[in-house]
């Protein structure tokens, strides 16, 4: 009887050990398949391309600006048609820093090609052109000190439909 009791105890221990190892292996089954979510957005967002158009009209003066922005870089077309002054038309390229557009305007006027710095401040969907003292550097007209630009009494371009 003693032998039977020892044999039954041994079988019970072996069965118990087998069951506990099975439950443990189920928790860390290396054969299970885990799906990978491939719809996650990339760490670097897609580049966003936006085109906005602005216009200024007052009396007989008209200024038109078409801006193509991609992230912080911009390009576009700018034209000034000011009454009793030579009109000029050209391209703009630069960057956006916060609410400020810093760019170079390359244009044709009076049969000559020129380049000058332009700065616009964006507020409430409008662009305010900055004015200040300028100087010539490397064949371009640039502002002496951007920190001293004035936007009061500025030309204000309003958002309009692109044509």
CSV table of N, CA and C in Angstrom, one decimal:
chain,number,residue,atom,x,y,z
A,1,UNK,N,0.8,-1.2,0.0
A,1,UNK,CA,0.0,0.0,0.0
A,1,UNK,C,0.9,1.2,0.0
A,2,UNK,N,2.0,1.1,0.7
A,2,UNK,CA,2.9,2.2,0.7
A,2,UNK,C,3.4,2.5,-0.7
A,3,UNK,N,3.7,1.5,-1.4
A,3,UNK,CA,4.2,1.7,-2.8
A,3,UNK,C,3.2,2.3,-3.6
A,4,UNK,N,1.9,2.0,-3.5
A,4,UNK,CA,0.8,2.6,-4.3
A,4,UNK,C,0.7,4.0,-3.9
A,5,UNK,N,0.8,4.4,-2.7
A,5,UNK,CA,0.6,5.7,-2.2
A,5,UNK,C,1.8,6.6,-2.8
A,6,UNK,N,3.0,6.1,-2.8
A,6,UNK,CA,4.1,6.8,-3.3
A,6,UNK,C,4.0,7.0,-4.8
A,7,UNK,N,3.5,5.9,-5.5
A,7,UNK,CA,3.3,5.9,-6.9
A,7,UNK,C,2.3,6.9,-7.3
A,8,UNK,N,1.1,7.0,-6.6
A,8,UNK,CA,0.1,8.0,-6.9
A,8,UNK,C,0.5,9.4,-6.6
A,9,UNK,N,1.3,9.6,-5.5
A,9,UNK,CA,1.8,10.9,-5.2
A,9,UNK,C,2.8,11.4,-6.3
A,10,UNK,N,3.6,10.4,-6.7
A,10,UNK,CA,4.6,10.8,-7.8
A,10,UNK,C,3.9,11.2,-9.1
A,11,UNK,N,2.8,10.4,-9.4
A,11,UNK,CA,2.0,10.7,-10.7
A,11,UNK,C,1.3,12.0,-10.5
A,12,UNK,N,0.8,12.3,-9.4
A,12,UNK,CA,0.1,13.6,-9.1
A,12,UNK,C,1.1,14.8,-9.3
A,13,UNK,N,2.3,14.6,-8.7
A,13,UNK,CA,3.3,15.6,-8.8
A,13,UNK,C,3.7,15.9,-10.3
A,14,UNK,N,3.9,14.8,-11.0
A,14,UNK,CA,4.3,14.9,-12.4
A,14,UNK,C,3.2,15.6,-13.2
A,15,UNK,N,2.0,15.2,-13.0
A,15,UNK,CA,0.8,15.8,-13.7
A,15,UNK,C,0.7,17.3,-13.3
A,16,UNK,N,0.9,17.6,-12.1
A,16,UNK,CA,0.8,19.0,-11.6
A,16,UNK,C,1.9,19.8,-12.3
A,17,UNK,N,3.1,19.3,-12.4
A,17,UNK,CA,4.2,20.0,-13.0
A,17,UNK,C,4.0,20.2,-14.5
A,18,UNK,N,3.4,19.2,-15.2
A,18,UNK,CA,3.1,19.3,-16.6
A,18,UNK,C,2.1,20.4,-16.8
A,19,UNK,N,1.1,20.4,-16.0
A,19,UNK,CA,0.0,21.4,-16.2
A,19,UNK,C,0.5,22.8,-15.9
A,20,UNK,N,1.4,23.0,-14.9
A,20,UNK,CA,1.9,24.3,-14.6
A,20,UNK,C,2.8,24.8,-15.7
A,21,UNK,N,3.6,23.9,-16.3
A,21,UNK,CA,4.5,24.4,-17.4
A,21,UNK,C,3.7,24.7,-18.6
A,22,UNK,N,2.6,24.0,-18.9
A,22,UNK,CA,1.8,24.3,-20.0
A,22,UNK,C,1.1,25.7,-19.9
A,23,UNK,N,0.7,26.0,-18.7
A,23,UNK,CA,0.0,27.4,-18.5
A,23,UNK,C,1.1,28.4,-18.6
A,24,UNK,N,2.3,28.2,-18.2
A,24,UNK,CA,3.4,29.2,-18.3
A,24,UNK,C,3.8,29.4,-19.7
A,25,UNK,N,3.8,28.3,-20.5
A,25,UNK,CA,4.3,28.5,-21.9
A,25,UNK,C,3.2,29.2,-22.7
A,26,UNK,N,1.9,29.0,-22.3
A,26,UNK,CA,0.9,29.8,-23.1
A,26,UNK,C,1.1,31.3,-22.9
A,27,UNK,N,1.5,31.7,-21.8
A,27,UNK,CA,1.7,33.2,-21.6
A,27,UNK,C,2.8,33.7,-22.4
A,28,UNK,N,3.8,32.9,-22.7
A,28,UNK,CA,5.0,33.4,-23.5
A,28,UNK,C,5.1,32.6,-24.8
A,29,UNK,N,4.1,32.3,-25.5
A,29,UNK,CA,4.1,31.5,-26.7
A,29,UNK,C,4.8,32.4,-27.8
A,30,UNK,N,5.9,31.9,-28.2
A,30,UNK,CA,6.7,32.6,-29.2
A,30,UNK,C,6.2,32.4,-30.6
A,31,UNK,N,5.2,31.5,-30.8
A,31,UNK,CA,4.7,31.2,-32.1
A,31,UNK,C,3.5,32.1,-32.4
A,32,UNK,N,3.0,32.9,-31.5
A,32,UNK,CA,1.9,33.7,-31.7
A,32,UNK,C,2.2,34.8,-32.7
A,33,UNK,N,1.2,35.2,-33.5
A,33,UNK,CA,1.4,36.2,-34.5
A,33,UNK,C,0.9,37.6,-34.0
A,34,UNK,N,1.8,38.6,-34.1
A,34,UNK,CA,1.4,39.9,-33.7
A,34,UNK,C,1.3,40.8,-34.9
A,35,UNK,N,0.2,41.4,-35.2
A,35,UNK,CA,0.1,42.3,-36.3
A,35,UNK,C,0.7,43.6,-36.1
A,36,UNK,N,1.4,44.2,-37.1
A,36,UNK,CA,2.0,45.5,-37.0
A,36,UNK,C,1.1,46.5,-37.7
A,37,UNK,N,0.8,47.6,-37.0
A,37,UNK,CA,0.0,48.7,-37.5
A,37,UNK,C,0.8,49.5,-38.4
A,38,UNK,N,0.5,49.4,-39.7
A,38,UNK,CA,1.3,50.1,-40.8
A,38,UNK,C,0.6,51.5,-41.1
A,39,UNK,N,-0.5,51.8,-40.4
A,39,UNK,CA,-1.2,53.0,-40.7
A,39,UNK,C,-0.7,54.2,-39.8
A,40,UNK,N,0.3,54.0,-39.0
A,40,UNK,CA,0.8,55.0,-38.2
A,40,UNK,C,1.3,56.2,-39.0
A,41,UNK,N,1.2,57.4,-38.5
A,41,UNK,CA,1.8,58.5,-39.2
A,41,UNK,C,3.3,58.6,-39.0
A,42,UNK,N,4.0,58.9,-40.1
A,42,UNK,CA,5.5,59.0,-39.9
A,42,UNK,C,5.9,60.0,-38.9
A,43,UNK,N,7.1,59.9,-38.4
A,43,UNK,CA,7.7,60.9,-37.5
A,43,UNK,C,7.8,62.2,-38.1
A,44,UNK,N,8.1,62.3,-39.4
A,44,UNK,CA,8.2,63.5,-40.1
A,44,UNK,C,6.9,63.7,-40.9
A,45,UNK,N,6.1,64.7,-40.7
A,45,UNK,CA,4.9,64.9,-41.4
A,45,UNK,C,5.1,65.1,-42.8
A,46,UNK,N,4.0,64.7,-43.6
A,46,UNK,CA,4.1,65.0,-45.0
A,46,UNK,C,4.2,66.5,-45.2
A,47,UNK,N,4.8,66.9,-46.3
A,47,UNK,CA,5.0,68.3,-46.6
A,47,UNK,C,3.6,68.9,-47.1
A,48,UNK,N,3.2,70.0,-46.5
A,48,UNK,CA,1.9,70.5,-46.8
A,48,UNK,C,2.1,71.7,-47.8
A,49,UNK,N,1.5,71.6,-49.0
A,49,UNK,CA,1.6,72.7,-50.0
A,49,UNK,C,0.3,73.5,-50.0
A,50,UNK,N,0.4,74.8,-49.8
A,50,UNK,CA,-0.7,75.7,-49.7
A,50,UNK,C,-0.5,76.9,-50.7
A,51,UNK,N,-1.5,77.3,-51.4
A,51,UNK,CA,-1.5,78.5,-52.2
A,51,UNK,C,-2.5,79.4,-51.7
A,52,UNK,N,-2.1,80.7,-51.4
A,52,UNK,CA,-2.9,81.7,-51.0
A,52,UNK,C,-2.7,82.9,-51.8
A,53,UNK,N,-3.8,83.7,-52.1
A,53,UNK,CA,-3.7,84.9,-52.8
A,53,UNK,C,-4.1,86.1,-52.0
A,54,UNK,N,-3.4,87.2,-52.2
A,54,UNK,CA,-3.7,88.4,-51.4
A,54,UNK,C,-3.8,89.6,-52.4
A,55,UNK,N,-4.6,90.6,-52.0
A,55,UNK,CA,-4.7,91.8,-52.9
A,55,UNK,C,-4.8,93.0,-52.0
A,56,UNK,N,-4.3,94.1,-52.6
A,56,UNK,CA,-4.5,95.5,-51.9
A,56,UNK,C,-5.0,96.4,-53.0
A,57,UNK,N,-6.1,97.1,-52.8
A,57,UNK,CA,-6.6,98.0,-53.7
A,57,UNK,C,-7.0,99.3,-52.9
A,58,UNK,N,-6.5,100.4,-53.4
A,58,UNK,CA,-6.9,101.7,-52.8
A,58,UNK,C,-6.7,102.7,-53.8
A,59,UNK,N,-7.8,103.5,-54.0
A,59,UNK,CA,-7.8,104.5,-55.1
A,59,UNK,C,-7.4,103.8,-56.4
A,60,UNK,N,-6.3,104.2,-57.0
A,60,UNK,CA,-5.9,103.6,-58.3
A,60,UNK,C,-4.6,102.7,-58.1
A,61,UNK,N,-4.3,102.3,-56.8
A,61,UNK,CA,-3.2,101.4,-56.5
A,61,UNK,C,-3.7,100.0,-56.4
A,62,UNK,N,-2.9,99.1,-56.9
A,62,UNK,CA,-3.2,97.7,-56.8
A,62,UNK,C,-1.9,96.9,-56.5
A,63,UNK,N,-2.0,96.0,-55.6
A,63,UNK,CA,-0.9,95.1,-55.3
A,63,UNK,C,-1.5,93.7,-55.2
A,64,UNK,N,-0.8,92.7,-55.9
A,64,UNK,CA,-1.3,91.4,-55.9
A,64,UNK,C,-0.1,90.4,-55.5
A,65,UNK,N,-0.5,89.5,-54.7
A,65,UNK,CA,0.5,88.5,-54.2
A,65,UNK,C,-0.1,87.1,-54.2
A,66,UNK,N,0.6,86.2,-54.8
A,66,UNK,CA,0.3,84.8,-54.8
A,66,UNK,C,1.4,84.1,-54.1
A,67,UNK,N,1.1,83.4,-53.0
A,67,UNK,CA,2.1,82.7,-52.2
A,67,UNK,C,1.8,81.2,-52.3
A,68,UNK,N,2.9,80.5,-52.6
A,68,UNK,CA,2.9,79.0,-52.6
A,68,UNK,C,3.8,78.6,-51.4
A,69,UNK,N,3.2,78.0,-50.4
A,69,UNK,CA,4.0,77.7,-49.2
A,69,UNK,C,4.1,76.2,-49.1
A,70,UNK,N,5.3,75.7,-48.7
A,70,UNK,CA,5.5,74.3,-48.4
A,70,UNK,C,6.3,74.3,-47.1
A,71,UNK,N,5.7,73.9,-46.0
A,71,UNK,CA,6.2,74.0,-44.7
A,71,UNK,C,6.7,75.4,-44.4
A,72,UNK,N,7.9,75.7,-44.2
A,72,UNK,CA,8.3,77.1,-43.9
A,72,UNK,C,8.9,77.8,-45.1
A,73,UNK,N,9.0,77.2,-46.3
A,73,UNK,CA,9.5,77.8,-47.5
A,73,UNK,C,8.4,78.3,-48.3
A,74,UNK,N,8.6,79.5,-49.0
A,74,UNK,CA,7.6,80.0,-49.9
A,74,UNK,C,8.2,80.5,-51.2
A,75,UNK,N,7.3,80.5,-52.2
A,75,UNK,CA,7.6,81.1,-53.5
A,75,UNK,C,6.3,81.7,-54.0
A,76,UNK,N,6.4,82.5,-55.0
A,76,UNK,CA,5.2,83.1,-55.6
A,76,UNK,C,5.4,84.2,-56.5
A,77,UNK,N,4.3,84.9,-56.8
A,77,UNK,CA,4.3,86.1,-57.7
A,77,UNK,C,3.8,87.3,-57.0
A,78,UNK,N,4.5,88.4,-57.3
A,78,UNK,CA,4.1,89.7,-56.6
A,78,UNK,C,4.2,90.8,-57.7
A,79,UNK,N,3.1,91.6,-57.7
A,79,UNK,CA,3.1,92.8,-58.6
A,79,UNK,C,2.6,94.0,-57.9
A,80,UNK,N,3.2,95.1,-58.3
A,80,UNK,CA,2.8,96.5,-57.8
A,80,UNK,C,2.4,97.3,-59.0
A,81,UNK,N,1.2,97.8,-58.9
A,81,UNK,CA,0.7,98.8,-59.9
A,81,UNK,C,0.2,100.0,-59.1
A,82,UNK,N,1.2,100.9,-58.9
A,82,UNK,CA,0.9,102.1,-58.1
A,82,UNK,C,0.7,103.3,-59.0
A,83,UNK,N,-0.4,104.1,-58.8
A,83,UNK,CA,-0.8,105.2,-59.6
A,83,UNK,C,0.4,106.2,-59.8
A,84,UNK,N,0.6,106.5,-61.0
A,84,UNK,CA,1.6,107.5,-61.4
A,84,UNK,C,3.0,107.1,-61.0
A,85,UNK,N,3.2,105.8,-60.9
A,85,UNK,CA,4.6,105.2,-60.7
A,85,UNK,C,4.7,104.1,-61.6
A,86,UNK,N,6.0,103.7,-61.9
A,86,UNK,CA,6.2,102.5,-62.8
A,86,UNK,C,5.7,101.3,-62.1
A,87,UNK,N,5.0,100.5,-62.8
A,87,UNK,CA,4.6,99.2,-62.2
A,87,UNK,C,5.7,98.2,-62.3
A,88,UNK,N,5.7,97.2,-61.4
A,88,UNK,CA,6.7,96.2,-61.5
A,88,UNK,C,6.1,94.8,-61.1
A,89,UNK,N,6.6,93.8,-61.7
A,89,UNK,CA,6.1,92.5,-61.6
A,89,UNK,C,7.2,91.5,-61.5
A,90,UNK,N,7.1,90.5,-60.6
A,90,UNK,CA,8.2,89.6,-60.4
A,90,UNK,C,7.8,88.4,-59.5
A,91,UNK,N,8.9,87.7,-59.0
A,91,UNK,CA,8.7,86.6,-58.2
A,91,UNK,C,9.2,86.8,-56.8
A,92,UNK,N,8.7,86.1,-55.9
A,92,UNK,CA,9.1,86.2,-54.5
A,92,UNK,C,9.5,84.8,-54.0
A,93,UNK,N,10.6,84.8,-53.2
A,93,UNK,CA,11.0,83.5,-52.6
A,93,UNK,C,11.6,83.8,-51.2
A,94,UNK,N,11.3,82.9,-50.3
A,94,UNK,CA,11.8,83.2,-48.9
A,94,UNK,C,11.3,82.1,-48.0
A,95,UNK,N,11.1,82.6,-46.7
A,95,UNK,CA,10.7,81.6,-45.7
A,95,UNK,C,9.7,82.3,-44.7
A,96,UNK,N,9.0,81.5,-44.0
A,96,UNK,CA,8.1,81.9,-43.0
A,96,UNK,C,8.7,81.6,-41.6
A,97,UNK,N,8.8,82.6,-40.7
A,97,UNK,CA,9.3,82.4,-39.4
A,97,UNK,C,8.2,82.9,-38.4
A,98,UNK,N,7.4,82.0,-37.9
A,98,UNK,CA,6.3,82.4,-37.0
A,98,UNK,C,5.2,83.1,-37.8
A,99,UNK,N,5.0,84.3,-37.5
A,99,UNK,CA,4.0,85.1,-38.2
A,99,UNK,C,4.6,86.1,-39.2
A,100,UNK,N,5.9,85.9,-39.5
A,100,UNK,CA,6.6,86.8,-40.4
A,100,UNK,C,7.1,86.1,-41.7
A,101,UNK,N,6.9,86.8,-42.8
A,101,UNK,CA,7.4,86.3,-44.1
A,101,UNK,C,8.6,87.2,-44.4
A,102,UNK,N,9.8,86.5,-44.6
A,102,UNK,CA,11.0,87.1,-45.0
A,102,UNK,C,11.3,86.6,-46.4
A,103,UNK,N,11.4,87.5,-47.4
A,103,UNK,CA,11.6,87.1,-48.8
A,103,UNK,C,12.4,88.1,-49.6
A,104,UNK,N,12.8,87.6,-50.8
A,104,UNK,CA,13.4,88.4,-51.8
A,104,UNK,C,12.4,88.5,-52.9
A,105,UNK,N,12.3,89.8,-53.4
A,105,UNK,CA,11.4,90.1,-54.5
A,105,UNK,C,12.3,90.4,-55.7
A,106,UNK,N,12.3,89.6,-56.7
A,106,UNK,CA,13.0,89.8,-57.9
A,106,UNK,C,12.0,90.3,-59.0
A,107,UNK,N,12.2,91.5,-59.5
A,107,UNK,CA,11.2,92.1,-60.4
A,107,UNK,C,11.9,92.8,-61.6
A,108,UNK,N,11.1,93.1,-62.6
A,108,UNK,CA,11.4,93.9,-63.7
A,108,UNK,C,10.7,95.2,-63.7
A,109,UNK,N,11.4,96.3,-63.8
A,109,UNK,CA,10.8,97.7,-63.8
A,109,UNK,C,11.8,98.6,-64.6
A,110,UNK,N,11.2,99.4,-65.4
A,110,UNK,CA,11.9,100.3,-66.3
A,110,UNK,C,13.0,99.6,-67.1
A,111,UNK,N,12.7,98.4,-67.5
A,111,UNK,CA,13.7,97.7,-68.4
A,111,UNK,C,14.9,97.1,-67.6
A,112,UNK,N,14.8,97.1,-66.3
A,112,UNK,CA,15.9,96.6,-65.5
A,112,UNK,C,15.4,95.5,-64.5
A,113,UNK,N,16.2,94.6,-64.2
A,113,UNK,CA,15.9,93.5,-63.2
A,113,UNK,C,16.5,93.9,-61.9
A,114,UNK,N,15.7,93.9,-60.8
A,114,UNK,CA,16.2,94.3,-59.5
A,114,UNK,C,15.7,93.3,-58.5
A,115,UNK,N,16.4,93.3,-57.3
A,115,UNK,CA,16.0,92.4,-56.2
A,115,UNK,C,16.0,93.3,-55.0
A,116,UNK,N,14.9,93.1,-54.2
A,116,UNK,CA,14.8,93.8,-52.9
A,116,UNK,C,14.2,92.9,-51.9
A,117,UNK,N,14.5,93.2,-50.7
A,117,UNK,CA,14.0,92.4,-49.5
A,117,UNK,C,12.6,92.9,-49.2
A,118,UNK,N,11.7,92.0,-48.9
A,118,UNK,CA,10.3,92.3,-48.5
A,118,UNK,C,10.0,91.5,-47.2
A,119,UNK,N,9.3,92.1,-46.3
A,119,UNK,CA,8.9,91.5,-45.1
A,119,UNK,C,7.4,91.8,-44.9
A,120,UNK,N,6.6,90.7,-44.6
A,120,UNK,CA,5.2,90.8,-44.3
A,120,UNK,C,4.9,90.2,-43.0
A,121,UNK,N,4.0,90.8,-42.3
A,121,UNK,CA,3.6,90.3,-41.0
A,121,UNK,C,2.2,89.8,-41.2
A,122,UNK,N,1.9,88.6,-40.8
A,122,UNK,CA,0.6,88.0,-41.0
A,122,UNK,C,-0.2,88.1,-39.7
A,123,UNK,N,-1.4,88.7,-39.8
A,123,UNK,CA,-2.3,88.9,-38.7
A,123,UNK,C,-3.7,88.8,-39.2
A,124,UNK,N,-4.5,88.0,-38.5
A,124,UNK,CA,-5.9,87.8,-38.8
A,124,UNK,C,-6.2,87.6,-40.3
A,125,UNK,N,-5.4,86.8,-41.0
A,125,UNK,CA,-5.6,86.5,-42.4
A,125,UNK,C,-5.2,87.6,-43.3
A,126,UNK,N,-4.5,88.6,-42.8
A,126,UNK,CA,-4.1,89.7,-43.7
A,126,UNK,C,-2.6,89.8,-43.6
A,127,UNK,N,-2.0,90.4,-44.6
A,127,UNK,CA,-0.5,90.6,-44.6
A,127,UNK,C,-0.2,92.1,-44.6
A,128,UNK,N,0.6,92.5,-43.6
A,128,UNK,CA,1.0,93.9,-43.4
A,128,UNK,C,2.5,94.0,-43.9
A,129,UNK,N,2.7,94.9,-44.9
A,129,UNK,CA,4.0,95.0,-45.5
A,129,UNK,C,4.9,95.9,-44.6
A,130,UNK,N,6.1,95.5,-44.3
A,130,UNK,CA,7.0,96.3,-43.4
A,130,UNK,C,7.8,97.3,-44.2
A,131,UNK,N,8.0,98.4,-43.6
A,131,UNK,CA,8.8,99.5,-44.2
A,131,UNK,C,9.9,99.9,-43.3
A,132,UNK,N,11.0,100.3,-43.8
A,132,UNK,CA,12.1,100.8,-43.0
A,132,UNK,C,13.3,101.3,-43.8
A,133,UNK,N,14.3,101.8,-43.2
A,133,UNK,CA,15.5,102.2,-43.9
A,133,UNK,C,16.2,101.1,-44.7
A,134,UNK,N,16.6,101.4,-45.9
A,134,UNK,CA,17.2,100.3,-46.7
A,134,UNK,C,18.6,100.7,-47.2
A,135,UNK,N,19.3,99.7,-47.6
A,135,UNK,CA,20.7,100.0,-48.1
A,135,UNK,C,20.9,98.9,-49.2
A,136,UNK,N,21.9,99.2,-50.0
A,136,UNK,CA,22.3,98.3,-51.1
A,136,UNK,C,23.4,97.4,-50.7
A,137,UNK,N,23.3,96.1,-50.8
A,137,UNK,CA,24.3,95.1,-50.5
A,137,UNK,C,24.3,94.0,-51.6
A,138,UNK,N,25.5,93.8,-52.1
A,138,UNK,CA,25.7,92.8,-53.2
A,138,UNK,C,24.6,92.9,-54.3
A,139,UNK,N,24.3,94.1,-54.7
A,139,UNK,CA,23.4,94.3,-55.8
A,139,UNK,C,21.9,94.2,-55.4
A,140,UNK,N,21.6,94.0,-54.1
A,140,UNK,CA,20.2,93.9,-53.7
A,140,UNK,C,19.9,95.0,-52.7
A,141,UNK,N,18.6,95.4,-52.7
A,141,UNK,CA,18.2,96.4,-51.7
A,141,UNK,C,17.7,95.6,-50.5
A,142,UNK,N,18.3,95.9,-49.3
A,142,UNK,CA,17.9,95.1,-48.1
A,142,UNK,C,17.6,96.2,-47.0
A,143,UNK,N,16.9,95.7,-46.0
A,143,UNK,CA,16.6,96.6,-44.8
A,143,UNK,C,17.9,96.7,-44.0
A,144,UNK,N,18.1,97.9,-43.5
A,144,UNK,CA,19.3,98.1,-42.6
A,144,UNK,C,19.1,97.4,-41.3
A,145,UNK,N,17.9,97.4,-40.7
A,145,UNK,CA,17.7,96.7,-39.5
A,145,UNK,C,16.2,96.2,-39.4
A,146,UNK,N,16.0,94.9,-39.6
A,146,UNK,CA,14.7,94.4,-39.6
A,146,UNK,C,13.9,94.6,-38.3
A,147,UNK,N,14.6,94.7,-37.2
A,147,UNK,CA,14.0,94.9,-35.9
A,147,UNK,C,13.3,96.3,-35.8
A,148,UNK,N,13.7,97.2,-36.7
A,148,UNK,CA,13.1,98.5,-36.7
A,148,UNK,C,12.1,98.7,-37.8
A,149,UNK,N,11.6,97.7,-38.4
A,149,UNK,CA,10.6,97.8,-39.4
A,149,UNK,C,9.3,98.3,-38.8
A,150,UNK,N,8.6,99.1,-39.6
A,150,UNK,CA,7.3,99.6,-39.2
A,150,UNK,C,6.2,99.0,-40.0
A,151,UNK,N,5.2,98.6,-39.2
A,151,UNK,CA,4.0,97.9,-39.9
A,151,UNK,C,2.7,98.8,-39.7
A,152,UNK,N,2.8,99.9,-38.9
A,152,UNK,CA,1.7,100.8,-38.8
A,152,UNK,C,1.6,101.6,-40.1
A,153,UNK,N,0.4,101.9,-40.4
A,153,UNK,CA,0.2,102.6,-41.7
A,153,UNK,C,0.8,101.9,-42.9
A,154,UNK,N,0.8,100.6,-42.7
A,154,UNK,CA,1.4,99.7,-43.8
A,154,UNK,C,0.4,99.4,-44.8
A,155,UNK,N,0.9,99.0,-45.9
A,155,UNK,CA,0.0,98.4,-47.0
A,155,UNK,C,-0.5,97.1,-46.4
A,156,UNK,N,-1.9,96.9,-46.4
A,156,UNK,CA,-2.5,95.7,-45.9
A,156,UNK,C,-3.1,94.9,-47.0
A,157,UNK,N,-2.6,93.7,-47.3
A,157,UNK,CA,-3.1,92.9,-48.3
A,157,UNK,C,-4.1,91.9,-47.7
A,158,UNK,N,-5.3,91.8,-48.3
A,158,UNK,CA,-6.4,90.9,-47.8
A,158,UNK,C,-6.4,89.6,-48.6
A,159,UNK,N,-6.8,88.6,-47.9
A,159,UNK,CA,-6.9,87.3,-48.6
A,159,UNK,C,-8.0,87.3,-49.6
A,160,UNK,N,-7.8,86.8,-50.8
A,160,UNK,CA,-8.7,86.7,-51.9
A,160,UNK,C,-8.6,85.4,-52.6
A,161,UNK,N,-9.6,85.1,-53.5
A,161,UNK,CA,-9.5,83.9,-54.3
A,161,UNK,C,-8.4,84.0,-55.3
A,162,UNK,N,-7.8,82.9,-55.5
A,162,UNK,CA,-6.7,82.8,-56.5
A,162,UNK,C,-7.4,82.7,-57.9
A,163,UNK,N,-6.9,83.4,-58.9
A,163,UNK,CA,-7.4,83.3,-60.2
A,163,UNK,C,-6.3,82.8,-61.2
